[in-house]
mmCIF file with all atom_site columns, C-alpha atoms in Angstrom:
data_model
loop_
_atom_site.group_PDB
_atom_site.id
_atom_site.type_symbol
_atom_site.label_atom_id
_atom_site.label_alt_id
_atom_site.label_comp_id
_atom_site.label_asym_id
_atom_site.label_entity_id
_atom_site.label_seq_id
_atom_site.pdbx_PDB_ins_code
_atom_site.Cartn_x
_atom_site.Cartn_y
_atom_site.Cartn_z
_atom_site.occupancy
_atom_site.B_iso_or_equiv
_atom_site.pdbx_formal_charge
_atom_site.auth_seq_id
_atom_site.auth_comp_id
_atom_site.auth_asym_id
_atom_site.auth_atom_id
_atom_site.pdbx_PDB_model_num
ATOM 1   C CA . MET B 1 1   ? -167.858 -150.825 -163.806 1.00 83.00 ? 1   MET B CA 1
ATOM 2   C CA . LYS B 1 2   ? -164.742 -149.794 -162.515 1.00 90.00 ? 2   LYS B CA 1
ATOM 3   C CA . PRO B 1 3   ? -165.041 -146.505 -160.611 1.00 91.00 ? 3   PRO B CA 1
ATOM 4   C CA . ALA B 1 4   ? -163.241 -144.505 -163.290 1.00 91.00 ? 4   ALA B CA 1
ATOM 5   C CA . ASP B 1 5   ? -165.978 -145.663 -165.759 1.00 92.00 ? 5   ASP B CA 1
ATOM 6   C CA . TYR B 1 6   ? -168.723 -145.196 -163.353 1.00 91.00 ? 6   TYR B CA 1
ATOM 7   C CA . VAL B 1 7   ? -167.856 -141.738 -162.619 1.00 93.00 ? 7   VAL B CA 1
ATOM 8   C CA . ARG B 1 8   ? -167.640 -140.861 -166.614 1.00 93.00 ? 8   ARG B CA 1
ATOM 9   C CA . TRP B 1 9   ? -170.838 -142.713 -167.220 1.00 92.00 ? 9   TRP B CA 1
ATOM 10  C CA . VAL B 1 10  ? -172.817 -140.732 -164.332 1.00 93.00 ? 10  VAL B CA 1
ATOM 11  C CA . GLU B 1 11  ? -171.309 -137.332 -165.782 1.00 95.00 ? 11  GLU B CA 1
ATOM 12  C CA . ASP B 1 12  ? -172.276 -138.203 -169.378 1.00 94.00 ? 12  ASP B CA 1
ATOM 13  C CA . GLU B 1 13  ? -175.096 -136.194 -170.442 1.00 93.00 ? 13  GLU B CA 1
ATOM 14  C CA . GLY B 1 14  ? -176.559 -138.871 -172.333 1.00 92.00 ? 14  GLY B CA 1
ATOM 15  C CA . ASN B 1 15  ? -177.089 -140.680 -169.601 1.00 90.00 ? 15  ASN B CA 1
ATOM 16  C CA . GLY B 1 16  ? -179.951 -138.449 -168.137 1.00 91.00 ? 16  GLY B CA 1
ATOM 17  C CA . LEU B 1 17  ? -178.147 -137.698 -164.648 1.00 92.00 ? 17  LEU B CA 1
ATOM 18  C CA . ARG B 1 18  ? -176.644 -134.386 -165.676 1.00 95.00 ? 18  ARG B CA 1
ATOM 19  C CA . VAL B 1 19  ? -178.856 -131.933 -167.221 1.00 95.00 ? 19  VAL B CA 1
ATOM 20  C CA . THR B 1 20  ? -178.236 -128.281 -168.512 1.00 95.00 ? 20  THR B CA 1
ATOM 21  C CA . ARG B 1 21  ? -180.634 -125.820 -169.227 1.00 94.00 ? 21  ARG B CA 1
ATOM 22  C CA . ASN B 1 22  ? -180.051 -122.119 -170.373 1.00 92.00 ? 22  ASN B CA 1
ATOM 23  C CA . MET B 1 23  ? -181.877 -119.423 -169.222 1.00 90.00 ? 23  MET B CA 1
ATOM 24  C CA . GLY B 1 24  ? -181.237 -115.747 -169.806 1.00 85.00 ? 24  GLY B CA 1
ATOM 25  C CA . GLU B 1 25  ? -177.607 -114.805 -169.554 1.00 85.00 ? 25  GLU B CA 1
ATOM 26  C CA . TYR B 1 26  ? -176.950 -118.217 -167.439 1.00 89.00 ? 26  TYR B CA 1
ATOM 27  C CA . ALA B 1 27  ? -176.710 -121.983 -167.642 1.00 92.00 ? 27  ALA B CA 1
ATOM 28  C CA . PHE B 1 28  ? -177.615 -123.995 -165.045 1.00 95.00 ? 28  PHE B CA 1
ATOM 29  C CA . THR B 1 29  ? -176.591 -127.769 -164.748 1.00 96.00 ? 29  THR B CA 1
ATOM 30  C CA . LEU B 1 30  ? -177.731 -130.246 -162.383 1.00 96.00 ? 30  LEU B CA 1
ATOM 31  C CA . GLN B 1 31  ? -175.417 -133.331 -161.498 1.00 96.00 ? 31  GLN B CA 1
ATOM 32  C CA . TYR B 1 32  ? -177.168 -136.080 -159.675 1.00 93.00 ? 32  TYR B CA 1
ATOM 33  C CA . LYS B 1 33  ? -174.134 -137.779 -157.469 1.00 93.00 ? 33  LYS B CA 1
ATOM 34  C CA . PRO B 1 34  ? -175.252 -141.224 -156.625 1.00 90.00 ? 34  PRO B CA 1
ATOM 35  C CA . VAL B 1 35  ? -173.383 -142.552 -153.438 1.00 89.00 ? 35  VAL B CA 1
ATOM 36  C CA . ASP B 1 36  ? -170.878 -144.980 -155.225 1.00 90.00 ? 36  ASP B CA 1
ATOM 37  C CA . TYR B 1 37  ? -170.470 -141.863 -157.656 1.00 92.00 ? 37  TYR B CA 1
ATOM 38  C CA . MET B 1 38  ? -169.261 -139.713 -154.421 1.00 93.00 ? 38  MET B CA 1
ATOM 39  C CA . ILE B 1 39  ? -167.342 -142.957 -153.069 1.00 93.00 ? 39  ILE B CA 1
ATOM 40  C CA . ALA B 1 40  ? -165.376 -143.305 -156.522 1.00 92.00 ? 40  ALA B CA 1
ATOM 41  C CA . GLN B 1 41  ? -164.373 -139.368 -156.494 1.00 92.00 ? 41  GLN B CA 1
ATOM 42  C CA . GLU B 1 42  ? -163.136 -139.645 -152.935 1.00 91.00 ? 42  GLU B CA 1
ATOM 43  C CA . ALA B 1 43  ? -161.144 -143.050 -153.209 1.00 86.00 ? 43  ALA B CA 1
ATOM 44  C CA . ARG B 1 44  ? -159.246 -141.658 -156.803 1.00 82.00 ? 44  ARG B CA 1
ATOM 45  C CA . SER B 1 45  ? -158.783 -145.170 -157.658 1.00 84.00 ? 45  SER B CA 1
ATOM 46  C CA . ASN B 1 46  ? -159.977 -148.361 -159.334 1.00 87.00 ? 46  ASN B CA 1
ATOM 47  C CA . GLU B 1 47  ? -159.080 -150.317 -156.297 1.00 87.00 ? 47  GLU B CA 1
ATOM 48  C CA . ILE B 1 48  ? -161.946 -149.821 -153.436 1.00 90.00 ? 48  ILE B CA 1
ATOM 49  C CA . ALA B 1 49  ? -161.908 -152.387 -150.895 1.00 88.00 ? 49  ALA B CA 1
ATOM 50  C CA . PRO B 1 50  ? -165.326 -154.018 -150.419 1.00 89.00 ? 50  PRO B CA 1
ATOM 51  C CA . GLU B 1 51  ? -165.489 -153.270 -146.510 1.00 92.00 ? 51  GLU B CA 1
ATOM 52  C CA . TYR B 1 52  ? -164.568 -149.500 -147.494 1.00 91.00 ? 52  TYR B CA 1
ATOM 53  C CA . LEU B 1 53  ? -167.175 -149.210 -149.866 1.00 89.00 ? 53  LEU B CA 1
ATOM 54  C CA . ALA B 1 54  ? -169.829 -150.928 -147.615 1.00 90.00 ? 54  ALA B CA 1
ATOM 55  C CA . LYS B 1 55  ? -168.780 -148.667 -144.668 1.00 93.00 ? 55  LYS B CA 1
ATOM 56  C CA . ARG B 1 56  ? -168.888 -145.182 -146.806 1.00 92.00 ? 56  ARG B CA 1
ATOM 57  C CA . ARG B 1 57  ? -172.521 -146.250 -148.328 1.00 88.00 ? 57  ARG B CA 1
ATOM 58  C CA . GLN B 1 58  ? -173.758 -146.717 -144.719 1.00 90.00 ? 58  GLN B CA 1
ATOM 59  C CA . GLN B 1 59  ? -172.165 -143.588 -143.639 1.00 91.00 ? 59  GLN B CA 1
ATOM 60  C CA . LEU B 1 60  ? -173.535 -141.296 -146.666 1.00 88.00 ? 60  LEU B CA 1
ATOM 61  C CA . GLY B 1 61  ? -176.835 -142.533 -145.951 1.00 82.00 ? 61  GLY B CA 1
ATOM 62  C CA . ASN B 1 62  ? -180.297 -142.182 -147.672 1.00 81.00 ? 62  ASN B CA 1
ATOM 63  C CA . ASP B 1 63  ? -179.815 -138.559 -148.878 1.00 87.00 ? 63  ASP B CA 1
ATOM 64  C CA . LEU B 1 64  ? -180.066 -137.728 -152.614 1.00 90.00 ? 64  LEU B CA 1
ATOM 65  C CA . HIS B 1 65  ? -177.100 -135.428 -153.385 1.00 93.00 ? 65  HIS B CA 1
ATOM 66  C CA . PHE B 1 66  ? -176.678 -133.306 -156.317 1.00 96.00 ? 66  PHE B CA 1
ATOM 67  C CA . ASN B 1 67  ? -174.351 -130.370 -157.701 1.00 97.00 ? 67  ASN B CA 1
ATOM 68  C CA . PHE B 1 68  ? -176.048 -127.357 -159.042 1.00 96.00 ? 68  PHE B CA 1
ATOM 69  C CA . ILE B 1 69  ? -173.617 -125.720 -161.176 1.00 94.00 ? 69  ILE B CA 1
ATOM 70  C CA . ILE B 1 70  ? -174.302 -121.947 -162.606 1.00 92.00 ? 70  ILE B CA 1
ATOM 71  C CA . ARG B 1 71  ? -172.304 -120.382 -165.623 1.00 90.00 ? 71  ARG B CA 1
ATOM 72  C CA . SER B 1 72  ? -172.561 -117.075 -167.211 1.00 85.00 ? 72  SER B CA 1
ATOM 73  C CA . ASN B 1 73  ? -173.378 -116.966 -170.802 1.00 81.00 ? 73  ASN B CA 1
ATOM 74  C CA . GLY B 1 74  ? -171.352 -113.488 -170.710 1.00 74.00 ? 74  GLY B CA 1
ATOM 75  C CA . SER B 1 75  ? -167.678 -112.820 -169.838 1.00 69.00 ? 75  SER B CA 1
ATOM 76  C CA . ASN B 1 76  ? -167.877 -112.998 -166.073 1.00 69.00 ? 76  ASN B CA 1
ATOM 77  C CA . THR B 1 77  ? -168.323 -115.656 -163.411 1.00 73.00 ? 77  THR B CA 1
ATOM 78  C CA . ALA B 1 78  ? -171.923 -116.416 -162.716 1.00 74.00 ? 78  ALA B CA 1
ATOM 79  C CA . LEU B 1 79  ? -172.285 -114.762 -159.534 1.00 74.00 ? 79  LEU B CA 1
ATOM 80  C CA . LYS B 1 80  ? -170.763 -111.525 -160.829 1.00 73.00 ? 80  LYS B CA 1
ATOM 81  C CA . GLU B 1 81  ? -172.302 -111.052 -164.091 1.00 69.00 ? 81  GLU B CA 1
ATOM 82  C CA . GLY B 1 82  ? -174.479 -107.927 -164.352 1.00 71.00 ? 82  GLY B CA 1
ATOM 83  C CA . THR B 1 83  ? -173.748 -106.746 -161.187 1.00 76.00 ? 83  THR B CA 1
ATOM 84  C CA . ASP B 1 84  ? -171.302 -104.730 -159.020 1.00 81.00 ? 84  ASP B CA 1
ATOM 85  C CA . GLU B 1 85  ? -169.534 -105.894 -155.804 1.00 81.00 ? 85  GLU B CA 1
ATOM 86  C CA . ALA B 1 86  ? -172.193 -105.162 -153.583 1.00 85.00 ? 86  ALA B CA 1
ATOM 87  C CA . GLY B 1 87  ? -174.616 -107.508 -155.873 1.00 82.00 ? 87  GLY B CA 1
ATOM 88  C CA . TYR B 1 88  ? -172.123 -110.077 -155.917 1.00 82.00 ? 88  TYR B CA 1
ATOM 89  C CA . PHE B 1 89  ? -171.874 -110.220 -152.224 1.00 84.00 ? 89  PHE B CA 1
ATOM 90  C CA . MET B 1 90  ? -175.595 -110.341 -151.913 1.00 87.00 ? 90  MET B CA 1
ATOM 91  C CA . ARG B 1 91  ? -175.459 -113.135 -154.299 1.00 87.00 ? 91  ARG B CA 1
ATOM 92  C CA . THR B 1 92  ? -173.165 -115.031 -152.496 1.00 86.00 ? 92  THR B CA 1
ATOM 93  C CA . GLY B 1 93  ? -174.740 -114.111 -149.137 1.00 88.00 ? 93  GLY B CA 1
ATOM 94  C CA . HIS B 1 94  ? -178.160 -115.642 -150.167 1.00 89.00 ? 94  HIS B CA 1
ATOM 95  C CA . PHE B 1 95  ? -176.744 -119.202 -151.002 1.00 88.00 ? 95  PHE B CA 1
ATOM 96  C CA . PHE B 1 96  ? -174.887 -119.081 -147.800 1.00 86.00 ? 96  PHE B CA 1
ATOM 97  C CA . ASN B 1 97  ? -177.796 -118.071 -145.603 1.00 88.00 ? 97  ASN B CA 1
ATOM 98  C CA . GLU B 1 98  ? -181.430 -118.489 -147.563 1.00 91.00 ? 98  GLU B CA 1
ATOM 99  C CA . GLY B 1 99  ? -180.264 -120.715 -150.373 1.00 91.00 ? 99  GLY B CA 1
ATOM 100 C CA . MET B 1 100 ? -181.356 -124.140 -148.859 1.00 93.00 ? 100 MET B CA 1
ATOM 101 C CA . ASP B 1 101 ? -185.088 -122.472 -149.110 1.00 93.00 ? 101 ASP B CA 1
ATOM 102 C CA . ASP B 1 102 ? -184.884 -122.220 -153.132 1.00 95.00 ? 102 ASP B CA 1
ATOM 103 C CA . PHE B 1 103 ? -184.455 -125.818 -153.924 1.00 96.00 ? 103 PHE B CA 1
ATOM 104 C CA . LYS B 1 104 ? -187.330 -128.626 -154.029 1.00 94.00 ? 104 LYS B CA 1
ATOM 105 C CA . LEU B 1 105 ? -186.722 -132.283 -154.908 1.00 94.00 ? 105 LEU B CA 1
ATOM 106 C CA . TYR B 1 106 ? -189.714 -134.466 -156.081 1.00 92.00 ? 106 TYR B CA 1
ATOM 107 C CA . SER B 1 107 ? -190.134 -138.034 -157.061 1.00 86.00 ? 107 SER B CA 1
ATOM 108 C CA . SER B 1 108 ? -193.366 -139.643 -158.299 1.00 83.00 ? 108 SER B CA 1
ATOM 109 C CA . SER B 1 109 ? -193.408 -141.513 -154.756 1.00 79.00 ? 109 SER B CA 1
ATOM 110 C CA . ASP B 1 110 ? -192.125 -138.793 -152.503 1.00 82.00 ? 110 ASP B CA 1
ATOM 111 C CA . THR B 1 111 ? -191.064 -135.169 -151.724 1.00 84.00 ? 111 THR B CA 1
ATOM 112 C CA . PHE B 1 112 ? -187.479 -134.145 -150.465 1.00 88.00 ? 112 PHE B CA 1
ATOM 113 C CA . ASP B 1 113 ? -186.736 -131.370 -148.477 1.00 86.00 ? 113 ASP B CA 1
ATOM 114 C CA . CYS B 1 114 ? -183.282 -129.829 -148.991 1.00 93.00 ? 114 CYS B CA 1
ATOM 115 C CA . ASN B 1 115 ? -181.263 -130.596 -145.914 1.00 92.00 ? 115 ASN B CA 1
ATOM 116 C CA . PHE B 1 116 ? -177.859 -129.077 -147.113 1.00 93.00 ? 116 PHE B CA 1
ATOM 117 C CA . CYS B 1 117 ? -176.827 -126.278 -149.260 1.00 95.00 ? 117 CYS B CA 1
ATOM 118 C CA . HIS B 1 118 ? -173.029 -125.233 -149.633 1.00 93.00 ? 118 HIS B CA 1
ATOM 119 C CA . LEU B 1 119 ? -171.886 -122.676 -152.082 1.00 91.00 ? 119 LEU B CA 1
ATOM 120 C CA . GLU B 1 120 ? -168.269 -123.733 -152.982 1.00 90.00 ? 120 GLU B CA 1
ATOM 121 C CA . GLN B 1 121 ? -166.345 -120.527 -152.368 1.00 84.00 ? 121 GLN B CA 1
ATOM 122 C CA . THR B 1 122 ? -164.065 -119.593 -155.320 1.00 80.00 ? 122 THR B CA 1
ATOM 123 C CA . TYR B 1 123 ? -163.966 -115.503 -154.683 1.00 75.00 ? 123 TYR B CA 1
ATOM 124 C CA . GLY B 1 124 ? -164.945 -115.032 -158.314 1.00 69.00 ? 124 GLY B CA 1
ATOM 125 C CA . LEU B 1 125 ? -161.994 -116.846 -159.770 1.00 74.00 ? 125 LEU B CA 1
ATOM 126 C CA . ALA B 1 126 ? -163.663 -119.670 -161.313 1.00 77.00 ? 126 ALA B CA 1
ATOM 127 C CA . SER B 1 127 ? -165.679 -119.790 -164.419 1.00 79.00 ? 127 SER B CA 1
ATOM 128 C CA . GLU B 1 128 ? -168.696 -121.113 -162.603 1.00 87.00 ? 128 GLU B CA 1
ATOM 129 C CA . SER B 1 129 ? -170.492 -121.398 -159.238 1.00 89.00 ? 129 SER B CA 1
ATOM 130 C CA . VAL B 1 130 ? -171.076 -124.780 -157.793 1.00 94.00 ? 130 VAL B CA 1
ATOM 131 C CA . ILE B 1 131 ? -173.809 -125.205 -155.254 1.00 95.00 ? 131 ILE B CA 1
ATOM 132 C CA . VAL B 1 132 ? -173.700 -128.897 -153.193 1.00 96.00 ? 132 VAL B CA 1
ATOM 133 C CA . LEU B 1 133 ? -177.115 -129.922 -152.168 1.00 96.00 ? 133 LEU B CA 1
ATOM 134 C CA . ALA B 1 134 ? -178.693 -133.024 -150.506 1.00 94.00 ? 134 ALA B CA 1
ATOM 135 C CA . PHE B 1 135 ? -182.076 -133.714 -150.174 1.00 92.00 ? 135 PHE B CA 1
ATOM 136 C CA . GLU B 1 136 ? -183.524 -135.982 -147.619 1.00 86.00 ? 136 GLU B CA 1
ATOM 137 C CA . PRO B 1 137 ? -186.563 -138.102 -148.377 1.00 78.00 ? 137 PRO B CA 1
ATOM 138 C CA . ARG B 1 138 ? -189.726 -137.455 -146.243 1.00 75.00 ? 138 ARG B CA 1
ATOM 139 C CA . SER B 1 139 ? -190.635 -141.276 -146.087 1.00 70.00 ? 139 SER B CA 1
ATOM 140 C CA . GLY B 1 140 ? -187.117 -141.625 -144.687 1.00 65.00 ? 140 GLY B CA 1
ATOM 141 C CA . GLN B 1 141 ? -186.043 -144.224 -147.408 1.00 65.00 ? 141 GLN B CA 1
ATOM 142 C CA . VAL B 1 142 ? -184.913 -144.018 -150.867 1.00 66.00 ? 142 VAL B CA 1
ATOM 143 C CA . LYS B 1 143 ? -183.788 -147.001 -153.032 1.00 64.00 ? 143 LYS B CA 1
ATOM 144 C CA . GLN B 1 144 ? -180.017 -146.742 -154.128 1.00 63.00 ? 144 GLN B CA 1
ATOM 145 C CA . PRO B 1 145 ? -179.199 -146.693 -156.756 1.00 60.00 ? 145 PRO B CA 1
ATOM 146 C CA . LEU B 1 146 ? -182.033 -144.633 -157.887 1.00 69.00 ? 146 LEU B CA 1
ATOM 147 C CA . ASN B 1 147 ? -184.551 -146.080 -160.155 1.00 73.00 ? 147 ASN B CA 1
ATOM 148 C CA . GLU B 1 148 ? -186.960 -143.484 -160.842 1.00 81.00 ? 148 GLU B CA 1
ATOM 149 C CA . SER B 1 149 ? -186.866 -139.721 -162.358 1.00 87.00 ? 149 SER B CA 1
ATOM 150 C CA . LEU B 1 150 ? -186.605 -137.071 -160.141 1.00 90.00 ? 150 LEU B CA 1
ATOM 151 C CA . THR B 1 151 ? -187.578 -133.136 -160.830 1.00 94.00 ? 151 THR B CA 1
ATOM 152 C CA . MET B 1 152 ? -185.184 -130.576 -158.971 1.00 95.00 ? 152 MET B CA 1
ATOM 153 C CA . VAL B 1 153 ? -187.266 -127.176 -158.834 1.00 96.00 ? 153 VAL B CA 1
ATOM 154 C CA . TYR B 1 154 ? -185.177 -123.895 -158.286 1.00 95.00 ? 154 TYR B CA 1
ATOM 155 C CA . ASP B 1 155 ? -186.903 -121.051 -157.501 1.00 95.00 ? 155 ASP B CA 1
ATOM 156 C CA . ASP B 1 156 ? -184.480 -118.535 -158.397 1.00 93.00 ? 156 ASP B CA 1
ATOM 157 C CA . GLN B 1 157 ? -184.273 -115.396 -156.149 1.00 90.00 ? 157 GLN B CA 1
ATOM 158 C CA . VAL B 1 158 ? -180.780 -114.021 -157.328 1.00 88.00 ? 158 VAL B CA 1
ATOM 159 C CA . PHE B 1 159 ? -180.589 -114.200 -160.941 1.00 87.00 ? 159 PHE B CA 1
ATOM 160 C CA . GLY B 1 160 ? -184.035 -112.924 -162.395 1.00 87.00 ? 160 GLY B CA 1
ATOM 161 C CA . VAL B 1 161 ? -184.660 -116.048 -164.410 1.00 90.00 ? 161 VAL B CA 1
ATOM 162 C CA . GLY B 1 162 ? -187.857 -117.086 -162.373 1.00 92.00 ? 162 GLY B CA 1
ATOM 163 C CA . GLN B 1 163 ? -188.608 -120.890 -161.734 1.00 95.00 ? 163 GLN B CA 1
ATOM 164 C CA . LEU B 1 164 ? -186.408 -123.501 -163.197 1.00 94.00 ? 164 LEU B CA 1
ATOM 165 C CA . LYS B 1 165 ? -187.337 -127.301 -163.319 1.00 95.00 ? 165 LYS B CA 1
ATOM 166 C CA . VAL B 1 166 ? -184.734 -129.553 -164.120 1.00 94.00 ? 166 VAL B CA 1
ATOM 167 C CA . LYS B 1 167 ? -185.483 -133.520 -164.517 1.00 92.00 ? 167 LYS B CA 1
ATOM 168 C CA . VAL B 1 168 ? -182.869 -136.258 -163.961 1.00 92.00 ? 168 VAL B CA 1
ATOM 169 C CA . ASP B 1 169 ? -183.750 -139.661 -165.356 1.00 87.00 ? 169 ASP B CA 1
ATOM 170 C CA . GLY B 1 170 ? -182.709 -141.847 -162.724 1.00 78.00 ? 170 GLY B CA 1
ATOM 171 C CA . GLY B 1 171 ? -184.474 -144.595 -164.380 1.00 73.00 ? 171 GLY B CA 1
ATOM 172 C CA . LYS B 1 172 ? -181.241 -145.073 -166.478 1.00 71.00 ? 172 LYS B CA 1
ATOM 173 C CA . MET B 1 173 ? -179.266 -146.193 -163.497 1.00 70.00 ? 173 MET B CA 1
ATOM 174 C CA . GLY B 1 174 ? -181.258 -149.466 -163.483 1.00 60.00 ? 174 GLY B CA 1
ATOM 175 C CA . ASN B 1 175 ? -178.295 -152.361 -162.966 1.00 58.00 ? 175 ASN B CA 1
ATOM 176 C CA . VAL B 1 176 ? -175.340 -149.803 -163.755 1.00 66.00 ? 176 VAL B CA 1
ATOM 177 C CA . VAL B 1 177 ? -173.483 -150.257 -160.492 1.00 63.00 ? 177 VAL B CA 1
ATOM 178 C CA . MET B 1 178 ? -169.611 -149.888 -159.409 1.00 68.00 ? 178 MET B CA 1
ATOM 179 C CA . GLY B 1 179 ? -167.481 -152.754 -158.763 1.00 61.00 ? 179 GLY B CA 1
ATOM 180 C CA . GLU B 1 180 ? -164.204 -152.855 -156.959 1.00 49.00 ? 180 GLU B CA 1
#
């Protein structure tokens, strides 16, 4: 697939790598980001040199990457919904400081520790909040592209929705690969 087509394919909810769940006042979306997807977004071109592709694949390593997107079903942004200014700062502070502990990732063969959690700061101006996550396999290796399903567990400490389990169907990756 050309890089632009590959990005669209990965983001298509019908392919199982982007899953949305509604809980209470919020919609939670988990987007799996294969390494090639991240490279295609960086390059912003359908022409990616094979040397660059190989180098970036090696640099990005073995971690599994996700965006965890939170939207409010109300009129506010997710981090402002149902709270005052102090509550908004408590929520953002939680994701900056303790958020990594809220996320776990499991497959049939491994458990993955969250080793990166970053809240994209929008200062309440965007309609959604994006938390960028990376998980490191305990076994040290993971086959890319992913060929099995993964379950991400979000143990909510902020929104009062409890525990959220979201399964992405990495088995659909199959032989779908990005080409230059």
